[in-house]
Amino acid sequence: MTKVTLQPAERLDDLLTHELKIIQSEEVFSFSMDAVLLARFPKVPARGRILDLCTGNGVIPLLLTTRTEADIDGVEIQPRLADMAKRSVAYNALTERVHIIQGDLKSFVPEGSRPYYDLITVNPPYMPLTAGDIKENEHIAMARHELGCTLEDVLHTCARLTRTGGRVAMVHRASRLVDIMSLMRHYRIEPKRIRFVHPKEGAEANMVLIEGIRDGKPDVRLLPPLIVYNNNNEYCKELMDIYYGEQSELGNK
C-alpha cells in the first residue's frame, strides 16, 4: 500500500476483498450496491482495455482489477471525486493499471494509438431533470441527476469508444429499461444479457443490469433474477460471496 493524505471529512473504507481500500466522504456521493453489482456482472476480457464512465470515487475500476489484467481508465467529471479516485488507486498501488481522468465523457478522447475499448462499464445518473426539485448538494446532485450527462450522452459515448464486438455494461433503474434498450439499438449496441435485481421475493425489480455488444446480432438472454434479501432479511448468499470476495462475478452465465 502507498501512503496517501486524507482530506478533512474523508475516511478510508475497506472494500472487503483483496485487501482493497477506498477513500470516501459523507460530503460527496459514496458508492453503493449497484456499483458492486456492475463490477461483478459483465464478461471481462483477460487483457486489453476497459473504460469506466461516471467512475465517481473509482470503486468499479478498483473492483475490476480483481477480475482482469487489462488496463482500466476511469472518467469522472467532478474534480473532487476524481481526486479521491486517484488517491485510492495510488493507495492500492494500482497506478500502473488504473488511470483516472477528470473530464467530461461527452468530449473524452483516450490517449494512445488505440482509440477503442474492449469493455465499457457505466453507472450513470439515474434521474432525468424532470424528476423533481434537486435539493442535494452539488456533488450528490451530479451523481443522481442527469445534470452533467443524459442517458443518450452516455450511450453515444459508449458506442463511440467501444470496438466492434466489444461490450458495454450498465446498471440503472429498472423503470428505464425501455429507454436504455431503445438507445442502445439506436447506437448499434445490441442488448445481449439482462438481469433484474429485486429487493426481496415478490417485490418489483428496482435495478437492472444490462450488457450489450457493439454491432452484435439480435439475441437477448433474460437471466434469473437477483433477490437481494432472503426471508431472514439478510443478504442472499450470492451477494455475500460477491461482497466478501468468495466469488469474483455474479452467477449469471
PDB file of C-alpha atoms in Angstrom:
ATOM      1  CA  MET A   1       0.000   0.000   0.000  1.00  0.00           C
ATOM      2  CA  THR A   2       1.131   3.564  -0.750  1.00  0.00           C
ATOM      3  CA  LYS A   3       0.701   6.266   1.864  1.00  0.00           C
ATOM      4  CA  VAL A   4      -1.871   8.900   0.870  1.00  0.00           C
ATOM      5  CA  THR A   5      -3.190  12.016   2.589  1.00  0.00           C
ATOM      6  CA  LEU A   6      -6.840  12.099   3.599  1.00  0.00           C
ATOM      7  CA  GLN A   7      -8.586  15.438   3.299  1.00  0.00           C
ATOM      8  CA  PRO A   8     -10.937  16.742   6.029  1.00  0.00           C
ATOM      9  CA  ALA A   9     -14.160  14.696   6.276  1.00  0.00           C
ATOM     10  CA  GLU A  10     -12.610  11.804   4.325  1.00  0.00           C
ATOM     11  CA  ARG A  11     -12.260   8.240   5.547  1.00  0.00           C
ATOM     12  CA  LEU A  12     -10.640   5.058   4.274  1.00  0.00           C
ATOM     13  CA  ASP A  13     -13.163   2.232   3.825  1.00  0.00           C
ATOM     14  CA  ASP A  14     -12.491  -1.466   3.329  1.00  0.00           C
ATOM     15  CA  LEU A  15     -13.797  -2.969   0.065  1.00  0.00           C
ATOM     16  CA  LEU A  16     -13.817  -6.379   1.801  1.00  0.00           C
ATOM     17  CA  THR A  17     -11.934  -8.133  -0.999  1.00  0.00           C
ATOM     18  CA  HIS A  18      -8.267  -8.486  -1.996  1.00  0.00           C
ATOM     19  CA  GLU A  19      -7.307  -6.041   0.788  1.00  0.00           C
ATOM     20  CA  LEU A  20      -8.562  -3.128  -1.310  1.00  0.00           C
ATOM     21  CA  LYS A  21      -9.497   0.147   0.350  1.00  0.00           C
ATOM     22  CA  ILE A  22     -11.233   3.252  -0.952  1.00  0.00           C
ATOM     23  CA  ILE A  23     -11.392   6.901   0.088  1.00  0.00           C
ATOM     24  CA  GLN A  24     -14.910   8.166   0.795  1.00  0.00           C
ATOM     25  CA  SER A  25     -16.628  11.147   2.385  1.00  0.00           C
ATOM     26  CA  GLU A  26     -20.116  11.902   3.610  1.00  0.00           C
ATOM     27  CA  GLU A  27     -19.874  15.219   1.770  1.00  0.00           C
ATOM     28  CA  VAL A  28     -19.901  13.552  -1.655  1.00  0.00           C
ATOM     29  CA  PHE A  29     -21.683  10.591  -3.209  1.00  0.00           C
ATOM     30  CA  SER A  30     -20.410   7.249  -1.874  1.00  0.00           C
ATOM     31  CA  PHE A  31     -20.676   4.006  -3.804  1.00  0.00           C
ATOM     32  CA  SER A  32     -23.496   1.578  -3.109  1.00  0.00           C
ATOM     33  CA  MET A  33     -24.622  -1.902  -4.076  1.00  0.00           C
ATOM     34  CA  ASP A  34     -25.309  -1.016  -7.712  1.00  0.00           C
ATOM     35  CA  ALA A  35     -21.618  -0.257  -8.316  1.00  0.00           C
ATOM     36  CA  VAL A  36     -20.530  -3.547  -6.737  1.00  0.00           C
ATOM     37  CA  LEU A  37     -23.034  -5.494  -8.837  1.00  0.00           C
ATOM     38  CA  LEU A  38     -21.911  -3.773 -12.021  1.00  0.00           C
ATOM     39  CA  ALA A  39     -18.253  -4.581 -11.326  1.00  0.00           C
ATOM     40  CA  ARG A  40     -19.196  -8.273 -10.982  1.00  0.00           C
ATOM     41  CA  PHE A  41     -21.750  -8.523 -13.805  1.00  0.00           C
ATOM     42  CA  PRO A  42     -20.110  -8.177 -17.253  1.00  0.00           C
ATOM     43  CA  LYS A  43     -17.956 -10.631 -19.114  1.00  0.00           C
ATOM     44  CA  VAL A  44     -14.480  -9.164 -18.642  1.00  0.00           C
ATOM     45  CA  PRO A  45     -11.540  -9.522 -21.040  1.00  0.00           C
ATOM     46  CA  ALA A  46      -8.478 -11.145 -19.505  1.00  0.00           C
ATOM     47  CA  ARG A  47      -6.358  -8.373 -21.028  1.00  0.00           C
ATOM     48  CA  GLY A  48      -6.916  -5.388 -23.265  1.00  0.00           C
ATOM     49  CA  ARG A  49      -8.554  -2.085 -22.321  1.00  0.00           C
ATOM     50  CA  ILE A  50     -11.538  -1.267 -20.102  1.00  0.00           C
ATOM     51  CA  LEU A  51     -13.227   2.111 -19.583  1.00  0.00           C
ATOM     52  CA  ASP A  52     -15.453   3.037 -16.650  1.00  0.00           C
ATOM     53  CA  LEU A  53     -17.594   6.124 -17.272  1.00  0.00           C
ATOM     54  CA  CYS A  54     -19.058   8.192 -14.402  1.00  0.00           C
ATOM     55  CA  THR A  55     -16.426   6.490 -12.270  1.00  0.00           C
ATOM     56  CA  GLY A  56     -17.088   8.546  -9.134  1.00  0.00           C
ATOM     57  CA  ASN A  57     -14.534   7.678  -6.461  1.00  0.00           C
ATOM     58  CA  GLY A  58     -13.191   4.820  -8.572  1.00  0.00           C
ATOM     59  CA  VAL A  59     -14.854   1.829  -6.932  1.00  0.00           C
ATOM     60  CA  ILE A  60     -15.637  -0.029 -10.168  1.00  0.00           C
ATOM     61  CA  PRO A  61     -12.088   0.182 -11.611  1.00  0.00           C
ATOM     62  CA  LEU A  62     -10.698  -0.964  -8.250  1.00  0.00           C
ATOM     63  CA  LEU A  63     -13.013  -3.976  -8.119  1.00  0.00           C
ATOM     64  CA  LEU A  64     -12.393  -4.834 -11.773  1.00  0.00           C
ATOM     65  CA  THR A  65      -8.669  -5.228 -11.047  1.00  0.00           C
ATOM     66  CA  THR A  66      -9.572  -8.418  -9.147  1.00  0.00           C
ATOM     67  CA  ARG A  67     -11.008  -9.956 -12.334  1.00  0.00           C
ATOM     68  CA  THR A  68      -8.616  -8.967 -15.115  1.00  0.00           C
ATOM     69  CA  GLU A  69      -5.110  -7.886 -16.061  1.00  0.00           C
ATOM     70  CA  ALA A  70      -6.499  -5.298 -18.509  1.00  0.00           C
ATOM     71  CA  ASP A  71      -5.601  -1.626 -18.360  1.00  0.00           C
ATOM     72  CA  ILE A  72      -8.509   0.339 -16.896  1.00  0.00           C
ATOM     73  CA  ASP A  73      -9.393   4.000 -17.453  1.00  0.00           C
ATOM     74  CA  GLY A  74     -11.957   5.816 -15.337  1.00  0.00           C
ATOM     75  CA  VAL A  75     -13.564   9.120 -16.379  1.00  0.00           C
ATOM     76  CA  GLU A  76     -15.181  11.406 -13.804  1.00  0.00           C
ATOM     77  CA  ILE A  77     -16.434  14.942 -14.404  1.00  0.00           C
ATOM     78  CA  GLN A  78     -16.283  16.137 -10.771  1.00  0.00           C
ATOM     79  CA  PRO A  79     -12.748  17.215  -9.772  1.00  0.00           C
ATOM     80  CA  ARG A  80     -13.200  16.297  -6.115  1.00  0.00           C
ATOM     81  CA  LEU A  81     -14.360  12.762  -6.851  1.00  0.00           C
ATOM     82  CA  ALA A  82     -11.682  12.273  -9.497  1.00  0.00           C
ATOM     83  CA  ASP A  83      -9.036  13.329  -6.987  1.00  0.00           C
ATOM     84  CA  MET A  84     -10.384  10.872  -4.411  1.00  0.00           C
ATOM     85  CA  ALA A  85     -10.315   8.120  -7.030  1.00  0.00           C
ATOM     86  CA  LYS A  86      -6.718   8.907  -7.998  1.00  0.00           C
ATOM     87  CA  ARG A  87      -5.603   8.742  -4.371  1.00  0.00           C
ATOM     88  CA  SER A  88      -7.469   5.460  -3.825  1.00  0.00           C
ATOM     89  CA  VAL A  89      -5.725   3.982  -6.857  1.00  0.00           C
ATOM     90  CA  ALA A  90      -2.375   5.168  -5.504  1.00  0.00           C
ATOM     91  CA  TYR A  91      -3.104   3.782  -2.028  1.00  0.00           C
ATOM     92  CA  ASN A  92      -3.761   0.352  -3.515  1.00  0.00           C
ATOM     93  CA  ALA A  93      -0.573   0.543  -5.632  1.00  0.00           C
ATOM     94  CA  LEU A  94      -2.538   0.225  -8.876  1.00  0.00           C
ATOM     95  CA  THR A  95      -1.352   3.312 -10.761  1.00  0.00           C
ATOM     96  CA  GLU A  96       0.296   1.220 -13.475  1.00  0.00           C
ATOM     97  CA  ARG A  97      -3.027  -0.426 -14.344  1.00  0.00           C
ATOM     98  CA  VAL A  98      -5.743   2.082 -13.408  1.00  0.00           C
ATOM     99  CA  HIS A  99      -5.809   5.610 -14.798  1.00  0.00           C
ATOM    100  CA  ILE A 100      -8.331   8.187 -13.574  1.00  0.00           C
ATOM    101  CA  ILE A 101      -9.139  11.070 -15.918  1.00  0.00           C
ATOM    102  CA  GLN A 102     -11.019  14.131 -14.732  1.00  0.00           C
ATOM    103  CA  GLY A 103     -13.171  15.291 -17.609  1.00  0.00           C
ATOM    104  CA  ASP A 104     -16.487  15.245 -19.447  1.00  0.00           C
ATOM    105  CA  LEU A 105     -17.366  11.897 -21.008  1.00  0.00           C
ATOM    106  CA  LYS A 106     -19.056  13.672 -23.917  1.00  0.00           C
ATOM    107  CA  SER A 107     -15.718  15.052 -25.126  1.00  0.00           C
ATOM    108  CA  PHE A 108     -13.393  12.367 -23.765  1.00  0.00           C
ATOM    109  CA  VAL A 109     -10.798  11.042 -26.199  1.00  0.00           C
ATOM    110  CA  PRO A 110      -8.469   8.268 -24.945  1.00  0.00           C
ATOM    111  CA  GLU A 111      -4.725   8.691 -25.203  1.00  0.00           C
ATOM    112  CA  GLY A 112      -2.518   6.442 -27.300  1.00  0.00           C
ATOM    113  CA  SER A 113      -2.813   4.794 -30.668  1.00  0.00           C
ATOM    114  CA  ARG A 114      -5.774   2.564 -29.714  1.00  0.00           C
ATOM    115  CA  PRO A 115      -8.954   4.667 -29.609  1.00  0.00           C
ATOM    116  CA  TYR A 116     -11.317   1.826 -28.697  1.00  0.00           C
ATOM    117  CA  TYR A 117     -12.086  -0.274 -25.616  1.00  0.00           C
ATOM    118  CA  ASP A 118     -12.906  -3.962 -25.203  1.00  0.00           C
ATOM    119  CA  LEU A 119     -15.374  -3.246 -22.377  1.00  0.00           C
ATOM    120  CA  ILE A 120     -17.075  -0.105 -21.105  1.00  0.00           C
ATOM    121  CA  THR A 121     -18.895  -0.072 -17.772  1.00  0.00           C
ATOM    122  CA  VAL A 122     -21.098   2.763 -16.570  1.00  0.00           C
ATOM    123  CA  ASN A 123     -23.216   3.511 -13.510  1.00  0.00           C
ATOM    124  CA  PRO A 124     -24.778   6.764 -14.761  1.00  0.00           C
ATOM    125  CA  PRO A 125     -27.018   9.283 -13.032  1.00  0.00           C
ATOM    126  CA  TYR A 126     -30.422   7.640 -12.797  1.00  0.00           C
ATOM    127  CA  MET A 127     -32.841  10.558 -12.617  1.00  0.00           C
ATOM    128  CA  PRO A 128     -33.794  12.817 -15.530  1.00  0.00           C
ATOM    129  CA  LEU A 129     -34.078  16.516 -14.784  1.00  0.00           C
ATOM    130  CA  THR A 130     -37.867  16.305 -14.937  1.00  0.00           C
ATOM    131  CA  ALA A 131     -37.894  14.078 -11.844  1.00  0.00           C
ATOM    132  CA  GLY A 132     -38.473  16.998  -9.452  1.00  0.00           C
ATOM    133  CA  ASP A 133     -36.618  19.588  -7.459  1.00  0.00           C
ATOM    134  CA  ILE A 134     -32.932  18.910  -6.816  1.00  0.00           C
ATOM    135  CA  LYS A 135     -32.201  19.542  -3.143  1.00  0.00           C
ATOM    136  CA  GLU A 136     -28.922  17.650  -2.599  1.00  0.00           C
ATOM    137  CA  ASN A 137     -25.516  19.305  -2.538  1.00  0.00           C
ATOM    138  CA  GLU A 138     -23.826  19.703  -5.919  1.00  0.00           C
ATOM    139  CA  HIS A 139     -21.724  16.533  -5.643  1.00  0.00           C
ATOM    140  CA  ILE A 140     -24.662  14.276  -4.790  1.00  0.00           C
ATOM    141  CA  ALA A 141     -26.969  16.020  -7.284  1.00  0.00           C
ATOM    142  CA  MET A 142     -24.477  15.424 -10.119  1.00  0.00           C
ATOM    143  CA  ALA A 143     -24.259  11.728  -9.236  1.00  0.00           C
ATOM    144  CA  ARG A 144     -28.024  11.199  -9.037  1.00  0.00           C
ATOM    145  CA  HIS A 145     -29.464  13.526 -11.683  1.00  0.00           C
ATOM    146  CA  GLU A 146     -28.717  13.971 -15.382  1.00  0.00           C
ATOM    147  CA  LEU A 147     -27.010  17.323 -14.873  1.00  0.00           C
ATOM    148  CA  GLY A 148     -23.654  16.538 -16.499  1.00  0.00           C
ATOM    149  CA  CYS A 149     -24.875  13.946 -18.995  1.00  0.00           C
ATOM    150  CA  THR A 150     -28.057  12.282 -20.165  1.00  0.00           C
ATOM    151  CA  LEU A 151     -28.637   8.598 -20.793  1.00  0.00           C
ATOM    152  CA  GLU A 152     -28.298   9.315 -24.506  1.00  0.00           C
ATOM    153  CA  ASP A 153     -24.977  11.098 -23.945  1.00  0.00           C
ATOM    154  CA  VAL A 154     -23.704   8.029 -22.105  1.00  0.00           C
ATOM    155  CA  LEU A 155     -24.714   5.514 -24.766  1.00  0.00           C
ATOM    156  CA  HIS A 156     -23.485   7.726 -27.588  1.00  0.00           C
ATOM    157  CA  THR A 157     -20.089   7.853 -25.875  1.00  0.00           C
ATOM    158  CA  CYS A 158     -20.116   4.099 -25.311  1.00  0.00           C
ATOM    159  CA  ALA A 159     -20.788   3.479 -28.997  1.00  0.00           C
ATOM    160  CA  ARG A 160     -18.081   5.949 -29.994  1.00  0.00           C
ATOM    161  CA  LEU A 161     -15.423   4.306 -27.843  1.00  0.00           C
ATOM    162  CA  THR A 162     -16.248   0.579 -27.996  1.00  0.00           C
ATOM    163  CA  ARG A 163     -14.619  -1.598 -30.640  1.00  0.00           C
ATOM    164  CA  THR A 164     -16.781  -3.763 -32.878  1.00  0.00           C
ATOM    165  CA  GLY A 165     -17.551  -6.859 -30.818  1.00  0.00           C
ATOM    166  CA  GLY A 166     -16.704  -5.032 -27.601  1.00  0.00           C
ATOM    167  CA  ARG A 167     -19.080  -4.973 -24.664  1.00  0.00           C
ATOM    168  CA  VAL A 168     -20.993  -2.237 -22.843  1.00  0.00           C
ATOM    169  CA  ALA A 169     -22.382  -2.960 -19.366  1.00  0.00           C
ATOM    170  CA  MET A 170     -24.668  -0.695 -17.360  1.00  0.00           C
ATOM    171  CA  VAL A 171     -26.617  -0.668 -14.118  1.00  0.00           C
ATOM    172  CA  HIS A 172     -29.699   1.528 -13.949  1.00  0.00           C
ATOM    173  CA  ARG A 173     -33.202   1.802 -12.611  1.00  0.00           C
ATOM    174  CA  ALA A 174     -35.402  -0.992 -13.919  1.00  0.00           C
ATOM    175  CA  SER A 175     -38.060   1.567 -14.830  1.00  0.00           C
ATOM    176  CA  ARG A 176     -35.777   2.974 -17.542  1.00  0.00           C
ATOM    177  CA  LEU A 177     -35.142  -0.310 -19.328  1.00  0.00           C
ATOM    178  CA  VAL A 178     -37.148   0.653 -22.418  1.00  0.00           C
ATOM    179  CA  ASP A 179     -35.174   3.887 -22.776  1.00  0.00           C
ATOM    180  CA  ILE A 180     -31.891   2.018 -22.330  1.00  0.00           C
ATOM    181  CA  MET A 181     -32.646  -0.694 -24.885  1.00  0.00           C
ATOM    182  CA  SER A 182     -34.031   1.782 -27.410  1.00  0.00           C
ATOM    183  CA  LEU A 183     -30.926   3.985 -27.203  1.00  0.00           C
ATOM    184  CA  MET A 184     -28.569   1.012 -27.230  1.00  0.00           C
ATOM    185  CA  ARG A 185     -30.035  -0.189 -30.503  1.00  0.00           C
ATOM    186  CA  HIS A 186     -30.032   3.334 -31.913  1.00  0.00           C
ATOM    187  CA  TYR A 187     -26.288   3.478 -31.295  1.00  0.00           C
ATOM    188  CA  ARG A 188     -25.656  -0.065 -32.589  1.00  0.00           C
ATOM    189  CA  ILE A 189     -25.103  -1.664 -29.188  1.00  0.00           C
ATOM    190  CA  GLU A 190     -27.182  -4.830 -29.261  1.00  0.00           C
ATOM    191  CA  PRO A 191     -28.601  -5.858 -25.845  1.00  0.00           C
ATOM    192  CA  LYS A 192     -27.402  -9.389 -25.061  1.00  0.00           C
ATOM    193  CA  ARG A 193     -27.811 -10.088 -21.329  1.00  0.00           C
ATOM    194  CA  ILE A 194     -30.277  -8.627 -18.823  1.00  0.00           C
ATOM    195  CA  ARG A 195     -30.615  -9.369 -15.123  1.00  0.00           C
ATOM    196  CA  PHE A 196     -33.216  -7.741 -12.880  1.00  0.00           C
ATOM    197  CA  VAL A 197     -32.456  -7.000  -9.235  1.00  0.00           C
ATOM    198  CA  HIS A 198     -35.299  -7.274  -6.719  1.00  0.00           C
ATOM    199  CA  PRO A 199     -35.034  -6.098  -3.099  1.00  0.00           C
ATOM    200  CA  LYS A 200     -36.911  -9.185  -1.883  1.00  0.00           C
ATOM    201  CA  GLU A 201     -39.007 -12.058  -3.214  1.00  0.00           C
ATOM    202  CA  GLY A 202     -42.355 -10.856  -4.501  1.00  0.00           C
ATOM    203  CA  ALA A 203     -41.210  -7.240  -4.903  1.00  0.00           C
ATOM    204  CA  GLU A 204     -40.847  -5.404  -8.189  1.00  0.00           C
ATOM    205  CA  ALA A 205     -37.368  -5.041  -9.644  1.00  0.00           C
ATOM    206  CA  ASN A 206     -35.736  -1.746  -8.691  1.00  0.00           C
ATOM    207  CA  MET A 207     -32.478  -2.176 -10.630  1.00  0.00           C
ATOM    208  CA  VAL A 208     -31.431  -3.745 -13.901  1.00  0.00           C
ATOM    209  CA  LEU A 209     -28.041  -4.929 -15.123  1.00  0.00           C
ATOM    210  CA  ILE A 210     -27.691  -4.933 -18.899  1.00  0.00           C
ATOM    211  CA  GLU A 211     -24.847  -5.849 -21.229  1.00  0.00           C
ATOM    212  CA  GLY A 212     -24.687  -5.230 -24.961  1.00  0.00           C
ATOM    213  CA  ILE A 213     -22.261  -5.900 -27.794  1.00  0.00           C
ATOM    214  CA  ARG A 214     -21.197  -3.271 -30.323  1.00  0.00           C
ATOM    215  CA  ASP A 215     -22.606  -4.325 -33.716  1.00  0.00           C
ATOM    216  CA  GLY A 216     -23.833  -7.607 -32.220  1.00  0.00           C
ATOM    217  CA  LYS A 217     -26.596  -9.765 -33.648  1.00  0.00           C
ATOM    218  CA  PRO A 218     -30.089  -9.663 -32.062  1.00  0.00           C
ATOM    219  CA  ASP A 219     -30.362 -12.338 -29.362  1.00  0.00           C
ATOM    220  CA  VAL A 220     -31.033 -11.274 -25.784  1.00  0.00           C
ATOM    221  CA  ARG A 221     -30.874 -13.503 -22.700  1.00  0.00           C
ATOM    222  CA  LEU A 222     -33.026 -12.777 -19.638  1.00  0.00           C
ATOM    223  CA  LEU A 223     -31.029 -14.134 -16.717  1.00  0.00           C
ATOM    224  CA  PRO A 224     -32.505 -15.395 -13.431  1.00  0.00           C
ATOM    225  CA  PRO A 225     -33.446 -12.526 -11.104  1.00  0.00           C
ATOM    226  CA  LEU A 226     -31.189 -11.497  -8.242  1.00  0.00           C
ATOM    227  CA  ILE A 227     -33.154 -11.346  -4.972  1.00  0.00           C
ATOM    228  CA  VAL A 228     -31.170  -9.143  -2.587  1.00  0.00           C
ATOM    229  CA  TYR A 229     -32.690 -10.110   0.780  1.00  0.00           C
ATOM    230  CA  ASN A 230     -33.748 -13.595   1.870  1.00  0.00           C
ATOM    231  CA  ASN A 231     -36.648 -14.447   4.188  1.00  0.00           C
ATOM    232  CA  ASN A 232     -34.498 -13.598   7.227  1.00  0.00           C
ATOM    233  CA  ASN A 233     -33.938 -10.072   5.858  1.00  0.00           C
ATOM    234  CA  GLU A 234     -30.268 -10.889   5.248  1.00  0.00           C
ATOM    235  CA  TYR A 235     -28.276 -10.593   2.034  1.00  0.00           C
ATOM    236  CA  CYS A 236     -28.613 -13.675  -0.152  1.00  0.00           C
ATOM    237  CA  LYS A 237     -25.605 -15.983  -0.384  1.00  0.00           C
ATOM    238  CA  GLU A 238     -24.670 -14.776  -3.869  1.00  0.00           C
ATOM    239  CA  LEU A 239     -24.413 -11.185  -2.643  1.00  0.00           C
ATOM    240  CA  MET A 240     -22.445 -12.162   0.447  1.00  0.00           C
ATOM    241  CA  ASP A 241     -19.999 -14.101  -1.728  1.00  0.00           C
ATOM    242  CA  ILE A 242     -19.627 -11.074  -4.018  1.00  0.00           C
ATOM    243  CA  TYR A 243     -19.048  -8.609  -1.185  1.00  0.00           C
ATOM    244  CA  TYR A 244     -16.529 -10.742   0.672  1.00  0.00           C
ATOM    245  CA  GLY A 245     -14.506 -11.873  -2.331  1.00  0.00           C
ATOM    246  CA  GLU A 246     -15.618 -15.505  -2.334  1.00  0.00           C
ATOM    247  CA  GLN A 247     -16.955 -15.014  -5.847  1.00  0.00           C
ATOM    248  CA  SER A 248     -15.466 -12.656  -8.450  1.00  0.00           C
ATOM    249  CA  GLU A 249     -18.506 -12.462 -10.686  1.00  0.00           C
ATOM    250  CA  LEU A 250     -22.239 -12.843 -10.443  1.00  0.00           C
ATOM    251  CA  GLY A 251     -23.578 -16.304 -11.205  1.00  0.00           C
ATOM    252  CA  ASN A 252     -25.105 -15.183 -14.460  1.00  0.00           C
ATOM    253  CA  LYS A 253     -23.591 -17.311 -17.199  1.00  0.00           C
TER     254      LYS A 253
END
